[in-house]
């Protein structure tokens, strides 16, 4: 284990362990307990057995449950599958649920952990880059309903996050690159020198070079941890983590299922937000060029789609969860590393920005 990032949330504080390899030391009680290990059908055959052995080496007794891979499993049906597996394995208030996988499994298993017996402890073992830098940290759990993504959920912090960078080696390149979009996001919203670091290490990052990746994942987790510590329940500054997401979600929803991965849509959304920022907040053109250039180097999209898509995208933005009192609000950048949230934007600027892509 090479790096530890702490999320400081009083009695809900926890450690994020990041390195090549995993250590579950000191997470479970010394006299053992029961653990339900949850993975999806892609991750379980690749990493389930080894993770199970590592857990058992800590003296816990492990039951495994596998859910079908893919976003549709973030459902009430699969929550029920997990409740039944937990009950059949006789999990009690002293037991743990361990989520091994990407954000889908983390959100699903986290929600089950938050609600089974009114909440049992829960450990995130993220296996996608997106899960390592984003979804496993910060305590948001949830499932989808036909009426909306993440419509039902709970804020529920894990007891620990254990990220094994080696597990990324089996991840498809497209999924990996999609996670890089969130990495770029942290540079833009919080830390200009980190943004410059990502630029200088772009090739090494694309090649998943372990030492570079470790430092970058750790810095992303530090930033997310800092933001979450200031605003655990998203009543204020945590909104900055949604940079690029208003447009990104709209693009994801209108383009049709599967056309854009989340990070790809967010990349296009960040390019949109950065362009809007030039108009509305004086974000320097030169910095806009750097953002767009970096996303392109990663092979991420920086433009939306066809001009005729605008009405549908605009409408999808209007139904964004973050719309308050009917006004669409954006996270906009004043400069690299410095953003403001809750910015209303003139209607004309929105369409002009879209058309200028
Ligand atoms: N809770 C939060 O704060 C938060 C934040 C961002 C996203 N999310 C949620 O996260 C989900 C997206 O997460 P994701 O991108 O990790 O998707 P995912 O969990 O669906 O994983 C993507 C794909 O990669 C596969 N996979 C995972 N790890 C692998 C590995 N090591 N090797 C090979 N294949 C692997 C999965 O089986 C899946 O097919 C969405 O449901 C989103 O709502 C939550
Ligand atoms: Zn995101």
Short mmCIF file of C-alpha atoms and ligand atoms in Angstrom, two decimals:
data_model
loop_
_atom_site.label_atom_id
_atom_site.label_comp_id
_atom_site.label_asym_id
_atom_site.label_seq_id
_atom_site.Cartn_x
_atom_site.Cartn_y
_atom_site.Cartn_z
CA UNK A 1 0.00 0.00 0.00
CA UNK A 2 1.54 3.18 -1.03
CA UNK A 3 -0.74 6.08 -0.28
CA UNK A 4 -3.47 6.87 2.18
CA UNK A 5 -5.90 9.73 1.81
CA UNK A 6 -8.17 10.50 4.76
CA UNK A 7 -11.72 11.73 4.40
CA UNK A 8 -12.33 13.86 7.50
CA UNK A 9 -15.96 13.66 8.52
CA UNK A 10 -15.81 13.46 12.32
CA UNK A 11 -16.97 10.08 13.51
CA UNK A 12 -17.67 9.08 9.89
CA UNK A 13 -14.03 9.66 8.84
CA UNK A 14 -12.32 6.96 6.83
CA UNK A 15 -9.23 6.02 4.85
CA UNK A 16 -8.78 5.63 1.13
CA UNK A 17 -5.90 3.25 0.44
CA UNK A 18 -4.36 3.53 -3.01
CA UNK A 19 -1.60 1.39 -4.47
CA UNK A 20 -0.64 -1.61 -6.56
CA UNK A 21 -2.19 -4.41 -4.52
CA UNK A 22 -4.71 -4.26 -1.71
CA UNK A 23 -4.59 -4.35 2.06
CA UNK A 24 -7.66 -4.91 4.22
CA UNK A 25 -5.63 -4.77 7.44
CA UNK A 26 -7.30 -3.14 10.45
CA UNK A 27 -10.63 -2.68 8.71
CA UNK A 28 -12.45 -5.65 10.21
CA UNK A 29 -12.69 -6.65 13.89
CA UNK A 30 -9.81 -8.87 15.00
CA UNK A 31 -12.09 -11.66 16.15
CA UNK A 32 -13.67 -11.94 12.70
CA UNK A 33 -17.09 -11.16 11.29
CA UNK A 34 -19.28 -11.92 8.30
CA UNK A 35 -18.78 -10.21 4.98
CA UNK A 36 -20.97 -10.18 1.89
CA UNK A 37 -18.78 -9.57 -1.15
CA UNK A 38 -20.74 -8.05 -4.04
CA UNK A 39 -19.36 -7.94 -7.60
CA UNK A 40 -20.84 -7.79 -11.07
CA UNK A 41 -20.69 -10.55 -13.65
CA UNK A 42 -17.68 -9.01 -15.44
CA UNK A 43 -15.62 -8.23 -12.37
CA UNK A 44 -16.31 -11.37 -10.36
CA UNK A 45 -14.52 -13.80 -12.72
CA UNK A 46 -11.56 -11.41 -13.03
CA UNK A 47 -11.05 -10.28 -9.46
CA UNK A 48 -13.62 -11.97 -7.19
CA UNK A 49 -11.62 -15.00 -6.13
CA UNK A 50 -8.49 -13.08 -5.17
CA UNK A 51 -10.45 -10.44 -3.31
CA UNK A 52 -12.29 -13.17 -1.43
CA UNK A 53 -8.98 -14.78 -0.44
CA UNK A 54 -7.57 -11.45 0.73
CA UNK A 55 -10.63 -10.88 2.88
CA UNK A 56 -10.49 -14.38 4.33
CA UNK A 57 -6.85 -13.82 5.18
CA UNK A 58 -8.12 -11.11 7.56
CA UNK A 59 -10.11 -13.73 9.44
CA UNK A 60 -13.57 -12.82 8.16
CA UNK A 61 -16.03 -15.30 6.68
CA UNK A 62 -17.08 -14.34 3.17
CA UNK A 63 -20.22 -15.01 1.14
CA UNK A 64 -20.21 -13.90 -2.48
CA UNK A 65 -23.01 -12.56 -4.59
CA UNK A 66 -22.85 -11.64 -8.27
CA UNK A 67 -25.20 -9.21 -10.02
CA UNK A 68 -25.45 -8.82 -13.81
CA UNK A 69 -22.99 -6.24 -15.16
CA UNK A 70 -24.48 -3.00 -16.46
CA UNK A 71 -26.40 0.03 -15.28
CA UNK A 72 -29.82 -1.74 -15.28
CA UNK A 73 -28.65 -3.63 -12.19
CA UNK A 74 -28.80 -0.41 -10.17
CA UNK A 75 -32.39 -1.41 -9.43
CA UNK A 76 -34.76 -2.20 -6.57
CA UNK A 77 -34.84 -5.80 -7.84
CA UNK A 78 -31.10 -6.17 -7.34
CA UNK A 79 -31.26 -4.43 -3.96
CA UNK A 80 -33.73 -7.14 -2.98
CA UNK A 81 -31.29 -9.79 -4.24
CA UNK A 82 -28.63 -8.30 -1.96
CA UNK A 83 -30.99 -8.09 1.06
CA UNK A 84 -31.84 -11.77 0.59
CA UNK A 85 -28.20 -12.76 0.18
CA UNK A 86 -27.34 -10.77 3.31
CA UNK A 87 -30.14 -12.37 5.30
CA UNK A 88 -29.31 -15.88 4.05
CA UNK A 89 -25.67 -15.35 4.99
CA UNK A 90 -26.93 -14.26 8.45
CA UNK A 91 -25.35 -10.84 8.27
CA UNK A 92 -26.01 -8.84 11.42
CA UNK A 93 -25.25 -5.36 12.70
CA UNK A 94 -21.58 -6.32 13.13
CA UNK A 95 -21.22 -7.51 9.53
CA UNK A 96 -19.93 -5.77 6.42
CA UNK A 97 -20.87 -5.46 2.78
CA UNK A 98 -17.88 -5.13 0.44
CA UNK A 99 -18.48 -3.69 -3.03
CA UNK A 100 -15.93 -4.93 -5.58
CA UNK A 101 -16.39 -3.16 -8.89
CA UNK A 102 -17.20 0.07 -10.64
CA UNK A 103 -19.63 2.78 -9.68
CA UNK A 104 -22.64 0.64 -10.49
CA UNK A 105 -21.80 -2.01 -7.89
CA UNK A 106 -20.60 0.63 -5.42
CA UNK A 107 -23.87 2.59 -5.61
CA UNK A 108 -26.03 -0.54 -5.46
CA UNK A 109 -24.18 -2.35 -2.67
CA UNK A 110 -23.75 0.92 -0.78
CA UNK A 111 -27.49 1.51 -0.83
CA UNK A 112 -28.13 -2.05 0.34
CA UNK A 113 -25.59 -1.53 3.17
CA UNK A 114 -27.20 1.79 4.14
CA UNK A 115 -30.60 0.18 4.55
CA UNK A 116 -30.09 -3.48 5.54
CA UNK A 117 -30.82 -3.63 9.29
CA UNK A 118 -30.88 0.21 9.20
CA UNK A 119 -27.28 0.29 8.07
CA UNK A 120 -24.32 -2.06 8.33
CA UNK A 121 -20.72 -1.18 7.61
CA UNK A 122 -19.56 -1.08 4.06
CA UNK A 123 -16.21 -1.11 2.23
CA UNK A 124 -15.64 0.10 -1.31
CA UNK A 125 -13.14 -1.77 -3.49
CA UNK A 126 -13.29 0.27 -6.72
CA UNK A 127 -12.09 -1.40 -9.91
CA UNK A 128 -12.73 1.31 -12.51
CA UNK A 129 -10.87 4.61 -12.73
CA UNK A 130 -14.18 6.46 -12.39
CA UNK A 131 -14.98 4.57 -9.20
CA UNK A 132 -11.49 5.18 -7.77
CA UNK A 133 -11.49 8.93 -8.32
CA UNK A 134 -15.16 9.65 -7.92
CA UNK A 135 -17.98 7.28 -7.02
CA UNK A 136 -16.32 5.31 -4.20
CA UNK A 137 -15.45 8.49 -2.30
CA UNK A 138 -18.00 10.77 -0.66
CA UNK A 139 -20.81 8.52 0.45
CA UNK A 140 -23.44 8.88 -2.24
CA UNK A 141 -25.26 5.61 -2.85
CA UNK A 142 -28.31 4.97 -4.92
CA UNK A 143 -30.38 3.18 -7.50
CA UNK A 144 -32.28 4.16 -10.60
CA UNK A 145 -36.02 4.23 -11.23
CA UNK A 146 -37.72 4.50 -14.61
CA UNK A 147 -38.47 8.15 -13.70
CA UNK A 148 -34.86 9.04 -13.05
CA UNK A 149 -31.28 7.99 -12.52
CA UNK A 150 -30.17 7.87 -8.89
CA UNK A 151 -33.71 8.81 -7.89
CA UNK A 152 -33.56 6.76 -4.70
CA UNK A 153 -30.52 6.69 -2.46
CA UNK A 154 -28.79 7.61 0.74
CA UNK A 155 -25.76 9.51 1.90
CA UNK A 156 -23.84 6.71 3.56
CA UNK A 157 -20.10 6.85 4.06
CA UNK A 158 -18.03 3.69 3.69
CA UNK A 159 -15.84 2.41 6.52
CA UNK A 160 -12.89 2.35 4.10
CA UNK A 161 -12.01 2.52 0.41
CA UNK A 162 -9.35 0.14 -0.88
CA UNK A 163 -8.24 0.89 -4.45
CA UNK A 164 -5.92 -1.61 -6.14
CA UNK A 165 -4.44 0.06 -9.21
CA UNK A 166 -3.56 -3.38 -10.64
CA UNK A 167 -7.26 -4.10 -11.02
CA UNK A 168 -7.40 -1.35 -13.66
CA UNK A 169 -5.25 -3.47 -15.97
CA UNK A 170 -8.25 -5.56 -17.01
CA UNK A 171 -10.43 -2.53 -17.73
CA UNK A 172 -11.29 -1.76 -21.35
CA UNK A 173 -9.44 1.26 -22.70
CA UNK A 174 -12.66 3.10 -23.48
CA UNK A 175 -13.88 2.71 -19.88
CA UNK A 176 -10.48 3.75 -18.56
CA UNK A 177 -10.30 6.87 -20.74
CA UNK A 178 -13.83 7.79 -19.72
CA UNK A 179 -12.55 7.92 -16.13
CA UNK A 180 -9.79 10.31 -17.20
CA UNK A 181 -12.48 12.93 -17.89
CA UNK A 182 -13.23 13.09 -14.15
CA UNK A 183 -9.48 13.38 -13.48
CA UNK A 184 -9.30 16.43 -15.75
CA UNK A 185 -12.34 17.83 -13.92
CA UNK A 186 -10.44 17.96 -10.61
CA UNK A 187 -7.69 20.01 -12.19
CA UNK A 188 -10.15 22.49 -13.65
CA UNK A 189 -12.29 22.93 -10.54
CA UNK A 190 -9.62 22.94 -7.85
CA UNK A 191 -5.95 22.91 -8.73
CA UNK A 192 -4.27 24.57 -11.70
CA UNK A 193 -0.90 22.97 -10.95
CA UNK A 194 -2.55 19.55 -10.88
CA UNK A 195 -4.07 20.39 -14.26
CA UNK A 196 -0.57 21.17 -15.55
CA UNK A 197 0.67 17.89 -14.05
CA UNK A 198 -2.01 15.96 -15.94
CA UNK A 199 -0.98 17.75 -19.13
CA UNK A 200 2.67 16.84 -18.64
CA UNK A 201 1.87 13.22 -17.75
CA UNK A 202 -0.85 12.67 -20.36
CA UNK A 203 1.03 9.96 -22.25
CA UNK A 204 1.98 8.09 -19.08
CA UNK A 205 -1.61 8.30 -17.88
CA UNK A 206 -2.94 6.92 -21.13
CA UNK A 207 -0.44 4.07 -20.74
CA UNK A 208 -1.63 3.46 -17.14
CA UNK A 209 1.88 3.87 -15.77
CA UNK A 210 1.56 2.75 -12.14
CA UNK A 211 3.60 5.44 -10.38
CA UNK A 212 1.95 8.27 -12.31
CA UNK A 213 -1.48 6.76 -11.86
CA UNK A 214 -0.99 6.35 -8.13
CA UNK A 215 -0.11 9.99 -7.60
CA UNK A 216 -2.95 11.16 -9.84
CA UNK A 217 -5.62 8.95 -8.25
CA UNK A 218 -4.44 10.05 -4.80
CA UNK A 219 -4.63 13.75 -5.73
CA UNK A 220 -8.15 13.32 -7.14
CA UNK A 221 -9.22 11.57 -3.92
CA UNK A 222 -7.65 14.35 -1.82
CA UNK A 223 -9.58 16.97 -3.72
CA UNK A 224 -12.86 15.08 -3.55
CA UNK A 225 -12.26 14.39 0.16
CA UNK A 226 -11.64 18.07 0.82
CA UNK A 227 -14.79 19.15 -1.00
CA UNK A 228 -16.93 16.46 0.67
CA UNK A 229 -15.54 17.37 4.10
CA UNK A 230 -16.77 20.93 3.54
CA UNK A 231 -20.21 19.91 2.32
CA UNK A 232 -21.09 16.27 2.90
CA UNK A 233 -24.72 16.54 1.82
CA UNK A 234 -24.37 18.74 -1.21
CA UNK A 235 -26.01 21.87 0.09
CA UNK A 236 -23.28 24.13 -1.27
CA UNK A 237 -19.73 23.80 -2.53
CA UNK A 238 -20.03 20.09 -3.35
CA UNK A 239 -21.93 21.26 -6.43
CA UNK A 240 -18.61 22.13 -8.07
CA UNK A 241 -18.03 18.40 -8.57
CA UNK A 242 -20.80 18.68 -11.15
CA UNK A 243 -18.68 20.82 -13.45
CA UNK A 244 -19.55 19.74 -17.00
CA UNK A 245 -22.34 17.50 -15.77
CA UNK A 246 -25.45 19.57 -16.59
CA UNK A 247 -24.66 19.44 -20.28
CA UNK A 248 -23.03 16.01 -19.93
CA UNK A 249 -26.10 14.38 -18.39
CA UNK A 250 -28.33 15.99 -21.01
CA UNK A 251 -26.11 14.61 -23.75
CA UNK A 252 -26.07 11.16 -22.14
CA UNK A 253 -29.85 11.16 -21.92
CA UNK A 254 -30.62 12.45 -25.39
CA UNK A 255 -28.00 10.58 -27.38
CA UNK A 256 -29.59 7.24 -26.65
CA UNK A 257 -28.50 4.48 -24.33
CA UNK A 258 -24.87 3.50 -24.69
CA UNK A 259 -23.74 6.09 -27.24
CA UNK A 260 -21.70 8.03 -24.72
CA UNK A 261 -20.05 6.63 -21.63
CA UNK A 262 -20.50 8.92 -18.64
CA UNK A 263 -16.98 10.37 -18.80
CA UNK A 264 -17.25 10.95 -22.54
CA UNK A 265 -20.43 12.97 -22.07
CA UNK A 266 -18.83 14.83 -19.17
CA UNK A 267 -15.83 15.68 -21.37
CA UNK A 268 -18.16 17.26 -23.92
CA UNK A 269 -19.96 18.94 -21.01
CA UNK A 270 -16.72 20.36 -19.62
CA UNK A 271 -15.80 21.76 -23.01
CA UNK A 272 -19.27 23.32 -23.16
CA UNK A 273 -18.99 24.75 -19.62
CA UNK A 274 -15.50 26.09 -20.34
CA UNK A 275 -16.74 27.85 -23.48
CA UNK A 276 -19.68 29.25 -21.56
CA UNK A 277 -17.20 30.42 -18.92
CA UNK A 278 -15.29 32.43 -21.52
CA UNK A 279 -18.51 34.30 -22.34
CA UNK A 280 -19.92 34.62 -18.85
CA UNK A 281 -16.97 34.64 -16.44
CA UNK A 282 -13.97 35.85 -18.42
CA UNK A 283 -12.31 32.43 -18.41
CA UNK A 284 -9.16 33.02 -20.51
CA UNK A 285 -9.33 31.73 -24.11
CA UNK A 286 -5.87 30.27 -23.72
CA UNK A 287 -7.03 28.14 -20.77
CA UNK A 288 -10.08 27.02 -22.73
CA UNK A 289 -7.72 25.82 -25.45
CA UNK A 290 -5.69 23.87 -22.89
CA UNK A 291 -8.80 22.14 -21.51
CA UNK A 292 -10.03 21.17 -24.97
CA UNK A 293 -6.57 20.07 -26.08
CA UNK A 294 -6.07 17.86 -23.03
CA UNK A 295 -9.44 16.16 -23.46
CA UNK A 296 -8.62 15.56 -27.14
CA UNK A 297 -5.26 14.04 -26.28
CA UNK A 298 -7.13 11.50 -24.19
CA UNK A 299 -9.40 10.84 -27.16
CA UNK A 300 -12.42 12.29 -25.37
CA UNK A 301 -15.14 14.22 -27.21
CA UNK A 302 -15.16 18.00 -26.89
CA UNK A 303 -18.11 18.86 -29.06
CA UNK A 304 -21.63 17.69 -28.74
CA UNK A 305 -23.43 16.32 -31.63
CA UNK A 306 -25.37 17.77 -34.49
CA UNK A 307 -26.80 21.25 -34.45
CA UNK A 308 -30.33 19.84 -34.68
CA UNK A 309 -29.85 18.09 -31.33
CA UNK A 310 -30.03 21.40 -29.46
CA UNK A 311 -33.76 21.48 -28.59
CA UNK A 312 -33.62 18.00 -27.08
CA UNK A 313 -30.43 18.76 -25.14
CA UNK A 314 -31.84 22.07 -23.90
CA UNK A 315 -34.99 20.32 -22.74
CA UNK A 316 -33.02 17.57 -21.02
CA UNK A 317 -30.97 20.22 -19.18
CA UNK A 318 -34.22 21.77 -17.94
CA UNK A 319 -35.15 18.52 -16.22
CA UNK A 320 -31.76 18.30 -14.49
CA UNK A 321 -32.10 17.55 -10.78
CA UNK A 322 -30.08 20.66 -9.99
CA UNK A 323 -32.55 23.11 -11.54
CA UNK A 324 -33.88 25.35 -8.77
CA UNK A 325 -36.90 27.67 -9.11
CA UNK A 326 -36.96 27.00 -12.83
CA UNK A 327 -33.56 28.55 -13.48
CA UNK A 328 -30.81 26.47 -15.00
CA UNK A 329 -27.57 27.00 -13.07
CA UNK A 330 -24.05 26.11 -14.08
CA UNK A 331 -20.69 25.58 -12.50
CA UNK A 332 -18.45 28.00 -14.39
CA UNK A 333 -14.70 28.60 -14.33
CA UNK A 334 -13.04 31.97 -13.76
CA UNK A 335 -9.66 30.41 -14.34
CA UNK A 336 -8.09 26.97 -14.06
CA UNK A 337 -8.51 25.78 -10.48
CA UNK A 338 -11.19 28.31 -9.66
CA UNK A 339 -14.88 27.77 -10.29
CA UNK A 340 -18.16 29.23 -9.07
CA UNK A 341 -21.39 27.30 -8.73
CA UNK A 342 -25.03 28.24 -9.03
CA UNK A 343 -24.46 30.60 -11.97
CA UNK A 344 -27.54 31.45 -14.00
CA UNK A 345 -26.74 31.91 -17.70
CA UNK A 346 -28.56 33.89 -20.36
CA UNK A 347 -30.57 31.75 -22.70
CA UNK A 348 -28.89 33.26 -25.74
CA UNK A 349 -25.42 32.37 -24.46
CA UNK A 350 -26.38 28.75 -24.06
CA UNK A 351 -27.51 28.28 -27.60
CA UNK A 352 -24.69 30.40 -29.02
CA UNK A 353 -22.14 28.31 -27.10
CA UNK A 354 -23.67 25.14 -28.41
CA UNK A 355 -23.73 26.43 -32.00
CA UNK A 356 -20.13 27.59 -31.74
CA UNK A 357 -18.84 24.10 -30.94
N1 LIG B 1 -21.87 7.67 -5.93
C1 LIG B 1 -21.28 8.61 -6.61
O1 LIG B 1 -20.82 9.62 -6.08
C2 LIG B 1 -21.14 8.45 -8.09
C3 LIG B 1 -20.32 9.31 -8.82
C4 LIG B 1 -20.17 9.09 -10.18
C5 LIG B 1 -20.83 8.02 -10.79
N2 LIG B 1 -21.61 7.22 -10.05
C6 LIG B 1 -22.29 6.05 -10.66
O2 LIG B 1 -21.29 5.16 -11.10
C7 LIG B 1 -21.79 4.38 -12.18
C8 LIG B 1 -20.77 4.37 -13.28
O3 LIG B 1 -19.59 3.78 -12.79
P1 LIG B 1 -18.56 3.02 -13.72
O4 LIG B 1 -18.21 3.88 -14.84
O5 LIG B 1 -17.50 2.49 -12.85
O6 LIG B 1 -19.48 1.89 -14.35
P2 LIG B 1 -19.68 0.33 -14.07
O7 LIG B 1 -19.63 0.00 -12.63
O8 LIG B 1 -20.90 -0.07 -14.80
O9 LIG B 1 -18.39 -0.30 -14.78
C9 LIG B 1 -18.20 -0.14 -16.16
C10 LIG B 1 -17.94 -1.47 -16.85
O10 LIG B 1 -16.64 -1.94 -16.52
C11 LIG B 1 -16.70 -3.26 -15.99
N3 LIG B 1 -15.59 -3.36 -15.05
C12 LIG B 1 -15.46 -2.78 -13.85
N4 LIG B 1 -14.24 -2.96 -13.35
C13 LIG B 1 -13.56 -3.70 -14.24
C14 LIG B 1 -12.25 -4.19 -14.31
N5 LIG B 1 -11.35 -3.93 -13.34
N6 LIG B 1 -11.88 -4.93 -15.38
C15 LIG B 1 -12.77 -5.16 -16.39
N7 LIG B 1 -14.02 -4.69 -16.39
C16 LIG B 1 -14.42 -3.97 -15.33
C17 LIG B 1 -18.07 -3.39 -15.42
O11 LIG B 1 -18.50 -4.73 -15.34
C18 LIG B 1 -18.89 -2.58 -16.44
O12 LIG B 1 -19.18 -3.38 -17.54
C19 LIG B 1 -23.11 5.01 -12.58
O13 LIG B 1 -24.16 4.23 -12.07
C20 LIG B 1 -23.09 6.37 -11.87
O14 LIG B 1 -24.37 6.83 -11.53
C21 LIG B 1 -21.77 7.39 -8.72
ZN1 LIG B 2 -19.31 12.30 -13.27
#
